[in-house]
Short mmCIF file of N, CA and C in Angstrom, two decimals:
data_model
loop_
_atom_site.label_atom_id
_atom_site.label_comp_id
_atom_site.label_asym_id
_atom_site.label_seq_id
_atom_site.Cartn_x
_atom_site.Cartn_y
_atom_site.Cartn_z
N UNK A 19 -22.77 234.07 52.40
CA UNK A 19 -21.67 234.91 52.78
C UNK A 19 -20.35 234.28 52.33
N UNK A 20 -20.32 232.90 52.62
CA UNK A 20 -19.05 232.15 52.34
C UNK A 20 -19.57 232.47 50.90
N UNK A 21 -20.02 231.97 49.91
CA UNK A 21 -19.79 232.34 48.85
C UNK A 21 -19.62 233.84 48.43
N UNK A 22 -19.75 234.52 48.60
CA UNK A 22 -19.28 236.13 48.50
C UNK A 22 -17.73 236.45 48.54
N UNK A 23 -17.52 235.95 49.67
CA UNK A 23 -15.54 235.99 50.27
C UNK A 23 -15.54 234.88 48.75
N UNK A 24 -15.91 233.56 48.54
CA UNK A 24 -14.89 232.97 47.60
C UNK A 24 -15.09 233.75 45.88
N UNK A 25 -15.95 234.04 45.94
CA UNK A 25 -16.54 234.71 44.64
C UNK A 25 -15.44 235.74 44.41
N UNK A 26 -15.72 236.95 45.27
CA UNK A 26 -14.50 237.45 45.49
C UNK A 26 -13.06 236.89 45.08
N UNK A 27 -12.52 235.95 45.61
CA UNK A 27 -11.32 235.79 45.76
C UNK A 27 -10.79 235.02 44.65
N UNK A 28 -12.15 234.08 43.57
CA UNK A 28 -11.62 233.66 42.18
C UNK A 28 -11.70 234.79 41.40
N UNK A 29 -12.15 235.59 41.93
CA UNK A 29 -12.92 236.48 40.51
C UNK A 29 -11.36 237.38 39.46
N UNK A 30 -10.18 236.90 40.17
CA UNK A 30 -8.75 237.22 39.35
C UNK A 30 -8.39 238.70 39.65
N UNK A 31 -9.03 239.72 40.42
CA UNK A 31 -8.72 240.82 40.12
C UNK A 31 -7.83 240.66 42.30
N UNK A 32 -6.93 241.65 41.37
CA UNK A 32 -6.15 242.06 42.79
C UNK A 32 -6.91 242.77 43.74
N UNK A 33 -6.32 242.43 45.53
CA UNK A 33 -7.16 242.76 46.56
C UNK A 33 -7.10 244.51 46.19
N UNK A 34 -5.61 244.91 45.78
CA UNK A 34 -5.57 246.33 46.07
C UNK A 34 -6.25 247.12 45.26
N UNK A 35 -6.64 246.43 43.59
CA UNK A 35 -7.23 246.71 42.43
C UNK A 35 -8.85 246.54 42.47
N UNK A 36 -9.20 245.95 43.57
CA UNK A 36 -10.55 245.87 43.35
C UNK A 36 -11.46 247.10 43.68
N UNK A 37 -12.38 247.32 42.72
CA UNK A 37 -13.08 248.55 42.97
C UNK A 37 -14.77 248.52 42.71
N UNK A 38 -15.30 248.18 44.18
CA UNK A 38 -16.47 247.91 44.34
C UNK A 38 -17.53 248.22 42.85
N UNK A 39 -17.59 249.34 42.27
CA UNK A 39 -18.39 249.75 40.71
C UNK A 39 -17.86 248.75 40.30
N UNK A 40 -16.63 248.57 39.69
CA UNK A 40 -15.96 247.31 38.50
C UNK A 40 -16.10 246.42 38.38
N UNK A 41 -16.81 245.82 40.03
CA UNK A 41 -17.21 244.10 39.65
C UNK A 41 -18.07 243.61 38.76
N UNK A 42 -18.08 242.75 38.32
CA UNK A 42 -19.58 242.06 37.61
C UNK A 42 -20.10 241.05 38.11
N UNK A 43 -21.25 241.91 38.13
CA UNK A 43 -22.40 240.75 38.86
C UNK A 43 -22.52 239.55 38.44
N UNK A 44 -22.12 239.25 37.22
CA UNK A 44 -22.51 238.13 36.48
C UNK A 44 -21.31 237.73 36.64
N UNK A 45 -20.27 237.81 36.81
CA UNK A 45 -19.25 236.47 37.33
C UNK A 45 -19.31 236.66 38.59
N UNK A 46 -19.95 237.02 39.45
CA UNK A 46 -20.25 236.80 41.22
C UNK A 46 -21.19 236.05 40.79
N UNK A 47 -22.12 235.76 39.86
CA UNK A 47 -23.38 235.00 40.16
C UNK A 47 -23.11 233.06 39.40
N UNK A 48 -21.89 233.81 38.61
CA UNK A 48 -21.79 232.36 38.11
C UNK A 48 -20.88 231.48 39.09
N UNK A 49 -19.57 232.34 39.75
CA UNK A 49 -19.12 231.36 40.65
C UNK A 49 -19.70 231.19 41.66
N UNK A 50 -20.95 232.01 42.09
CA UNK A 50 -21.74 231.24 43.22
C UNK A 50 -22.18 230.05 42.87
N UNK A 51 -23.25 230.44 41.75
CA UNK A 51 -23.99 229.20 41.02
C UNK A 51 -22.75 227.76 41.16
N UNK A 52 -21.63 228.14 40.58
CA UNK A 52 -20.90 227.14 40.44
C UNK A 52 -20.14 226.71 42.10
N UNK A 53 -20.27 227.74 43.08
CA UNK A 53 -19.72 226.77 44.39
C UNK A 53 -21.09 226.13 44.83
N UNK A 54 -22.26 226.57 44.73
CA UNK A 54 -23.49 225.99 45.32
C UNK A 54 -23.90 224.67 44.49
N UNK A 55 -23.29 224.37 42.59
CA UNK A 55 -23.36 223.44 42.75
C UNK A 55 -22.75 221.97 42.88
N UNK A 56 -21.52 222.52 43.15
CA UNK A 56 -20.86 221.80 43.40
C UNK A 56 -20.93 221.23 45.11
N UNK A 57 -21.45 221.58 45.63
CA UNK A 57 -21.90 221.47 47.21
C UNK A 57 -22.91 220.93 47.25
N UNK A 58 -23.83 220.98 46.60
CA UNK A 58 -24.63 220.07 46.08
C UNK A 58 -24.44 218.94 45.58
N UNK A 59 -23.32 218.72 45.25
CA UNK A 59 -23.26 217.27 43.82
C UNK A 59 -22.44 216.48 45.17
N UNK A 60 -21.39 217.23 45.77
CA UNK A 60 -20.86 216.20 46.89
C UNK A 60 -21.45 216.08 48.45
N UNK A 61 -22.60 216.99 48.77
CA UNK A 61 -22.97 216.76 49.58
C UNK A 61 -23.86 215.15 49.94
N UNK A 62 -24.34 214.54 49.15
CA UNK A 62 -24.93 213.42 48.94
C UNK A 62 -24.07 212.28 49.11
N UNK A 63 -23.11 212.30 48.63
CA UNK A 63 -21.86 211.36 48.67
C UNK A 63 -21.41 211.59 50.09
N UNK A 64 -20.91 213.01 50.91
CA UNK A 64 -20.28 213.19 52.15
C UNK A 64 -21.06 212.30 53.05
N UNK A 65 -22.89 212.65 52.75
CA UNK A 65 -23.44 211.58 53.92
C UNK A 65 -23.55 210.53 53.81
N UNK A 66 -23.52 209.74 52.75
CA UNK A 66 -23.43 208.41 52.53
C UNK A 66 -22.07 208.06 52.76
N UNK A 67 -21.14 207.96 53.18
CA UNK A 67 -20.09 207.74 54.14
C UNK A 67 -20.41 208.30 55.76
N UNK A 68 -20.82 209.26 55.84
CA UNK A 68 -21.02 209.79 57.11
C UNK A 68 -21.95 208.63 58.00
N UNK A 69 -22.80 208.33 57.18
CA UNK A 69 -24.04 207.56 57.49
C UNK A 69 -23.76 206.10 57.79
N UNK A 70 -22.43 205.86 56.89
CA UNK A 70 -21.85 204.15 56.81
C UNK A 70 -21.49 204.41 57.85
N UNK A 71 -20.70 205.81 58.39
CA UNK A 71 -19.38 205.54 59.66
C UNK A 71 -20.28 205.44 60.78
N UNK A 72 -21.25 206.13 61.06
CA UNK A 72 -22.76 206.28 62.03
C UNK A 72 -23.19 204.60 62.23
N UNK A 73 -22.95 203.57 61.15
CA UNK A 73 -23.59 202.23 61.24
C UNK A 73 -22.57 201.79 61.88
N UNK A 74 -20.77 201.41 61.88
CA UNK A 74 -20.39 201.14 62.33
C UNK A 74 -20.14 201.42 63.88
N UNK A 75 -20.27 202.69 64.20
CA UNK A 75 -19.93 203.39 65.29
C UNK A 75 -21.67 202.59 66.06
N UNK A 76 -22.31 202.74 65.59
CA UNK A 76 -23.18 201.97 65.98
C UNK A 76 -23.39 200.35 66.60
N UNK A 77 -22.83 199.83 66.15
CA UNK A 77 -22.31 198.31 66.24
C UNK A 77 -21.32 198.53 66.96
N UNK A 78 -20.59 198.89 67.21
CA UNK A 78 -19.37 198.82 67.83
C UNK A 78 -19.79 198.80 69.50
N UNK A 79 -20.79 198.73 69.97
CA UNK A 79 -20.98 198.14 71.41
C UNK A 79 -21.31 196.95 71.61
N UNK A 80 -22.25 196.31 70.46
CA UNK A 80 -22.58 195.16 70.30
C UNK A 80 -21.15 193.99 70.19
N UNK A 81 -20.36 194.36 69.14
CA UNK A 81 -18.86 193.96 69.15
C UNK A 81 -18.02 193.33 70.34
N UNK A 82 -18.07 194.53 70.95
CA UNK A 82 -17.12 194.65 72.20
C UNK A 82 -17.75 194.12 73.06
N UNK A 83 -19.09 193.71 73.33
CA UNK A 83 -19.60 192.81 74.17
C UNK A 83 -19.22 191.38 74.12
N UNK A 84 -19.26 191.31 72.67
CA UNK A 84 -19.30 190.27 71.76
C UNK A 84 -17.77 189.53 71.50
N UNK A 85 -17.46 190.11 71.54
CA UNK A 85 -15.38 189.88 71.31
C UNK A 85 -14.97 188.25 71.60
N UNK A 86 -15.00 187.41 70.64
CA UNK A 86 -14.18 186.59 70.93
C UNK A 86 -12.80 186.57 69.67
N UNK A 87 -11.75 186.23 70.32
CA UNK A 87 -10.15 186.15 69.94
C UNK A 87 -10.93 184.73 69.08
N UNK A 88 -11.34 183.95 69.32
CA UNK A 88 -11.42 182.87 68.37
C UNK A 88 -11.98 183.13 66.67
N UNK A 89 -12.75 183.72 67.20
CA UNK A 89 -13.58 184.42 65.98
C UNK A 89 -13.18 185.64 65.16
N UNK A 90 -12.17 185.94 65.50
CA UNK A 90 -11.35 186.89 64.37
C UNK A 90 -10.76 186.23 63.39
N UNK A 91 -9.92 186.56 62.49
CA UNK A 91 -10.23 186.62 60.66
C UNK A 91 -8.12 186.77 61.40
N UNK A 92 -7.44 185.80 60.01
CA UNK A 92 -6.39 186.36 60.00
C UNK A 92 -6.04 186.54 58.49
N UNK A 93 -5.32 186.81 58.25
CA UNK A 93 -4.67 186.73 56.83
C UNK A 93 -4.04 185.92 56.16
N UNK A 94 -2.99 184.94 56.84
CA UNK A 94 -2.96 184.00 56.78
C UNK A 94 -3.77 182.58 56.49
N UNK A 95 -5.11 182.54 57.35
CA UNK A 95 -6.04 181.19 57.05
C UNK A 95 -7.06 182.15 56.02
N UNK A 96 -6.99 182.94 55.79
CA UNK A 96 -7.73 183.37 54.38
C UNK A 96 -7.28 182.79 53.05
N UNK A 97 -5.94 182.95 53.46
CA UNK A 97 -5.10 182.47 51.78
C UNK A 97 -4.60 181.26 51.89
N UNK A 98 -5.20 180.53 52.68
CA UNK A 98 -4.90 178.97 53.10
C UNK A 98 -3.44 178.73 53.34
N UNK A 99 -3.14 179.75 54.00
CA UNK A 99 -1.45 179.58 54.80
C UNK A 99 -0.68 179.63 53.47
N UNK A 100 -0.78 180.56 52.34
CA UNK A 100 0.26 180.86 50.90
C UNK A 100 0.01 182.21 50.94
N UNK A 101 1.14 182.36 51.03
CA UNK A 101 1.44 183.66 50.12
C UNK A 101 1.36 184.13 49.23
N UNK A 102 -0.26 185.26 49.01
CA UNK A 102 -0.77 185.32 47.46
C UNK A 102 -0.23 185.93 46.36
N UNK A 103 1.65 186.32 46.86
CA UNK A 103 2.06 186.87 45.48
C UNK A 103 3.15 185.42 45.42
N UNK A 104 3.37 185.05 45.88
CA UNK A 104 4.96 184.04 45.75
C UNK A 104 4.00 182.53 45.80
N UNK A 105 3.18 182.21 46.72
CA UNK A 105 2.38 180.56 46.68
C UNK A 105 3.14 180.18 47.61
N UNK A 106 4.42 180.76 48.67
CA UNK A 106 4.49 179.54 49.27
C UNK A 106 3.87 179.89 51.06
N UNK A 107 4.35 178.83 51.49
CA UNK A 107 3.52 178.08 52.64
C UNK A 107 4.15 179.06 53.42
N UNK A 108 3.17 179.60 54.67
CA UNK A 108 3.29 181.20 55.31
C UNK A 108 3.37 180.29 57.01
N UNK A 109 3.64 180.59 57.88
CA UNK A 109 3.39 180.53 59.28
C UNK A 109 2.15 180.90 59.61
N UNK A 110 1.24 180.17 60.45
CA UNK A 110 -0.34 180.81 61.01
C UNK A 110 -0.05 181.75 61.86
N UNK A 111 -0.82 182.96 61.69
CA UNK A 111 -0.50 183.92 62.66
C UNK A 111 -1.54 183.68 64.16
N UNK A 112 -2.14 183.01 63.52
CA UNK A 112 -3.69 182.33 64.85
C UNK A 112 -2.64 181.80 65.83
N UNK A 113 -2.07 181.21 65.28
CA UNK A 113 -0.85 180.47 66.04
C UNK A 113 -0.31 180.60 67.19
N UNK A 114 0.86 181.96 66.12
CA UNK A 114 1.55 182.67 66.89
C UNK A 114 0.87 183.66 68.19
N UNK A 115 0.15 184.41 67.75
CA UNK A 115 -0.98 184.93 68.78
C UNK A 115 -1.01 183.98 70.00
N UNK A 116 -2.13 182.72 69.67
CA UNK A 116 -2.35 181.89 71.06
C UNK A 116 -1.31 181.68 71.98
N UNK A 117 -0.16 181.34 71.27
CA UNK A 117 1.37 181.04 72.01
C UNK A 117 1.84 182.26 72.80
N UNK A 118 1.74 183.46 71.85
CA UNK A 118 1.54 184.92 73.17
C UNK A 118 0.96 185.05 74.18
N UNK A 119 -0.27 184.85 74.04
CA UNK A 119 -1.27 184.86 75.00
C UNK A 119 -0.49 183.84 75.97
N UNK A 120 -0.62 182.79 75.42
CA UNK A 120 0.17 181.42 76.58
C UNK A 120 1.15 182.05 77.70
N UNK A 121 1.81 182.31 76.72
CA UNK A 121 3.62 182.78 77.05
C UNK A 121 3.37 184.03 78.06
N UNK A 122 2.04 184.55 78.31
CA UNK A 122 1.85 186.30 78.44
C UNK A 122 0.92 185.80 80.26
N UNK A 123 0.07 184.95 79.84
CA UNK A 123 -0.69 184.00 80.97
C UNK A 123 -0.08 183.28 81.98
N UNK A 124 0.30 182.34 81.09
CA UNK A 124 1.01 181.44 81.91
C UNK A 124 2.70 180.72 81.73
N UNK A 125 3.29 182.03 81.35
CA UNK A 125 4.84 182.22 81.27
C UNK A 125 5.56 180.72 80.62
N UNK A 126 4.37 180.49 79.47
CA UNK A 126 5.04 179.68 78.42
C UNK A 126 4.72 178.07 78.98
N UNK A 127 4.27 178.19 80.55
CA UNK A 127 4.16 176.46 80.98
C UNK A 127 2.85 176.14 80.99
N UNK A 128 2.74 174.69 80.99
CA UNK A 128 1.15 174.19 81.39
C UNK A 128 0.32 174.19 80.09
N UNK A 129 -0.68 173.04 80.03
CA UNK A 129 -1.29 173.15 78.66
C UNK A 129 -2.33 174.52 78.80
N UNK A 130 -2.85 175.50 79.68
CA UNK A 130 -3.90 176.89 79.36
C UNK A 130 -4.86 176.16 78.86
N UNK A 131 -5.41 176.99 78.39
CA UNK A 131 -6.66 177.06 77.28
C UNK A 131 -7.81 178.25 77.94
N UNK A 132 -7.27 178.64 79.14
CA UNK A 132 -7.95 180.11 79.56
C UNK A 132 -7.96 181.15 79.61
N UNK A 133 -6.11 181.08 78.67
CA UNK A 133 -5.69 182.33 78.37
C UNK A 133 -6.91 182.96 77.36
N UNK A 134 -7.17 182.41 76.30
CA UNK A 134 -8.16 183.05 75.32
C UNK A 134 -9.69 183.76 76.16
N UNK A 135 -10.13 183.01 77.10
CA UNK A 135 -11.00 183.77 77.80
C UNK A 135 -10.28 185.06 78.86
N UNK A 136 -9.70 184.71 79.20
CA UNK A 136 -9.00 185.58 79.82
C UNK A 136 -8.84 187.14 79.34
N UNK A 137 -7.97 186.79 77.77
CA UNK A 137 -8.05 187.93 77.13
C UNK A 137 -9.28 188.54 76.63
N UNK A 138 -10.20 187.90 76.34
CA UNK A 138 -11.53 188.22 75.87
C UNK A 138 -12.14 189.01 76.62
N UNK A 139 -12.15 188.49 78.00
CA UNK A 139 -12.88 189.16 79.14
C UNK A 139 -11.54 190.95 79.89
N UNK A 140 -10.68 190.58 79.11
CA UNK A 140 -9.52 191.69 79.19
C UNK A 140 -9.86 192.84 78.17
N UNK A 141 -10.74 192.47 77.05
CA UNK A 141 -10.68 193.46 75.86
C UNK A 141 -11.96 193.79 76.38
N UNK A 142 -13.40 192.91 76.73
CA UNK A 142 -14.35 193.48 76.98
C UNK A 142 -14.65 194.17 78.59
N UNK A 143 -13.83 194.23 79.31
CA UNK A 143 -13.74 194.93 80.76
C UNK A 143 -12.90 196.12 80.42
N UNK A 144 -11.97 195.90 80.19
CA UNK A 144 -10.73 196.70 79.69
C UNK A 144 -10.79 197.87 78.68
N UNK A 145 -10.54 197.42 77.58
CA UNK A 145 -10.17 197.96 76.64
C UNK A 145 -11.49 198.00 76.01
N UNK A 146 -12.71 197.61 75.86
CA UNK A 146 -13.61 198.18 75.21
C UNK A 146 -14.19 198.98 75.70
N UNK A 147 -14.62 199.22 76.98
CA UNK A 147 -14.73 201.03 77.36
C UNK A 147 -14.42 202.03 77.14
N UNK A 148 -13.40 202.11 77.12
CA UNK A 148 -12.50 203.17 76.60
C UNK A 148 -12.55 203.52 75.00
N UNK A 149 -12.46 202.29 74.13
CA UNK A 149 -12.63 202.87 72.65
C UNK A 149 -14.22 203.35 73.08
N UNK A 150 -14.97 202.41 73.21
CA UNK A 150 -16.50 202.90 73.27
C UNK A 150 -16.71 204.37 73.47
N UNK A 151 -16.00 205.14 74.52
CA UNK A 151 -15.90 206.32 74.54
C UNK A 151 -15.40 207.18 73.73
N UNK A 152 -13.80 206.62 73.64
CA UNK A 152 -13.26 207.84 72.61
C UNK A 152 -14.14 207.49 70.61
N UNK A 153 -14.77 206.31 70.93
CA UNK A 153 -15.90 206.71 69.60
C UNK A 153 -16.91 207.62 69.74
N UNK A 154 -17.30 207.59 70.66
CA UNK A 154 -18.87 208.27 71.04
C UNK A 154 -19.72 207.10 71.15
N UNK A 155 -19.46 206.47 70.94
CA UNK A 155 -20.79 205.34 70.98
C UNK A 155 -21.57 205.50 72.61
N UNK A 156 -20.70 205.77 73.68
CA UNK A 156 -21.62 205.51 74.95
C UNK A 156 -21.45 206.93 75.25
N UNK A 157 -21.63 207.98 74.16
CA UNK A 157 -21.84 209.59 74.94
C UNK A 157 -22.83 210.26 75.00
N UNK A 158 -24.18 209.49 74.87
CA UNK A 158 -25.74 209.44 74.56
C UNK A 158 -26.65 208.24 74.78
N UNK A 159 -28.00 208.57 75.64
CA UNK A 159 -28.70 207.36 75.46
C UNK A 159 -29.46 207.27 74.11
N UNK A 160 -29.57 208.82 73.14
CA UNK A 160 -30.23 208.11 72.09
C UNK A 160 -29.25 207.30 71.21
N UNK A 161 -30.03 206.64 69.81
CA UNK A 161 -29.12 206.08 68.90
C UNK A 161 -28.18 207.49 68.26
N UNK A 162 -27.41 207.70 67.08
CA UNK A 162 -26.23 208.33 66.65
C UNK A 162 -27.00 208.81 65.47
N UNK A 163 -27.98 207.63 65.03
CA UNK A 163 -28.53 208.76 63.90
C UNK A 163 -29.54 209.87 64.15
N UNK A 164 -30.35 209.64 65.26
CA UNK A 164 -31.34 210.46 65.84
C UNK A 164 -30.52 212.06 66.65
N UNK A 165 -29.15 211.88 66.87
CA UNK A 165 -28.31 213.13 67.81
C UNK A 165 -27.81 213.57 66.37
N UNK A 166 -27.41 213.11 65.36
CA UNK A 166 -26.84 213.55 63.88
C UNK A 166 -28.31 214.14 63.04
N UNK A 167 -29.24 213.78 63.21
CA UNK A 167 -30.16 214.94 62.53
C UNK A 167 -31.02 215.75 63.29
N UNK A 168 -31.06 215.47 64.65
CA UNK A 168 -31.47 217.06 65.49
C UNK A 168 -30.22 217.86 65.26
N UNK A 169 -28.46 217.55 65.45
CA UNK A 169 -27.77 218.19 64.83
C UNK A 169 -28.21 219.18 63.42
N UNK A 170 -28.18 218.39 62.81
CA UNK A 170 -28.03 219.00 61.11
C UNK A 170 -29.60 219.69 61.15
#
């Protein structure tokens, strides 16, 4: 049907000019041919992203269980504290972070070192419920790929 309305609507002739006898079948059949195969050629590609985002969304409870602030990635200790267009020597952002946390914990005094659990146990009580939800990850007991092809 969707191809009919678009067939229709490339086929160049005006809405007010069109006159059911005048069409040709054979350019209704080629721009079908040609939207069906083109729906075809990217449908394969759509799920192979669909399918990557399904793996992550998947993992993403395991994560959030998992969450430690130590074990994140900065940008900075990737490029060994340089700046990969200029070379020079950058501030650690690992750094700056912990000193937040400090400053956020324990109002900048005292040596801490519980702020980092603290927050950890803040992202996984806290704040990972909530993404967990607004992902879908906890809106089913089956897995995401098994609710995505009784879907489809």
């Amino acid at each position: 049907m969707l191809s009919y309305y678009l067939a229709l609507e490339f086929s160049g002739e005006k809405v007010e000019q069109r006159n059911p006898l005048s069409f040709s079948p054979w350019r209704f059949i080629g721009i079908s041919a040609g939207i069906v195969s083109l729906s075809m050629m990217l449908l394969p590609i759509v799920n192979y992203f669909g399918m990557s985002l399904l793996d992550d969304i998947e993992q993403l409870p395991t994560r959030v269980q998992n969450f430690r602030m130590e074990e994140s990635q900065c940008t900075c200790c990737s490029n060994n504290h340089k700046d990969p267009q200029t070379g020079l020597k950058v501030m650690c952002d690992r750094e700056l972070v912990y000193q937040s946390l400090k400053d956020i914990y324990h109002g900048g005094e005292g040596e801490g070192g519980e702020e980092l659990e603290q927050f950890n146990q803040l992202v996984r009580k806290t704040l990972g419920p909530k993404v967990l939800w607004r992902a879908g990850a906890r809106a089913t007991f089956l897995p995401l790929r098994y609710v995505t092809c009784i879907v489809m």
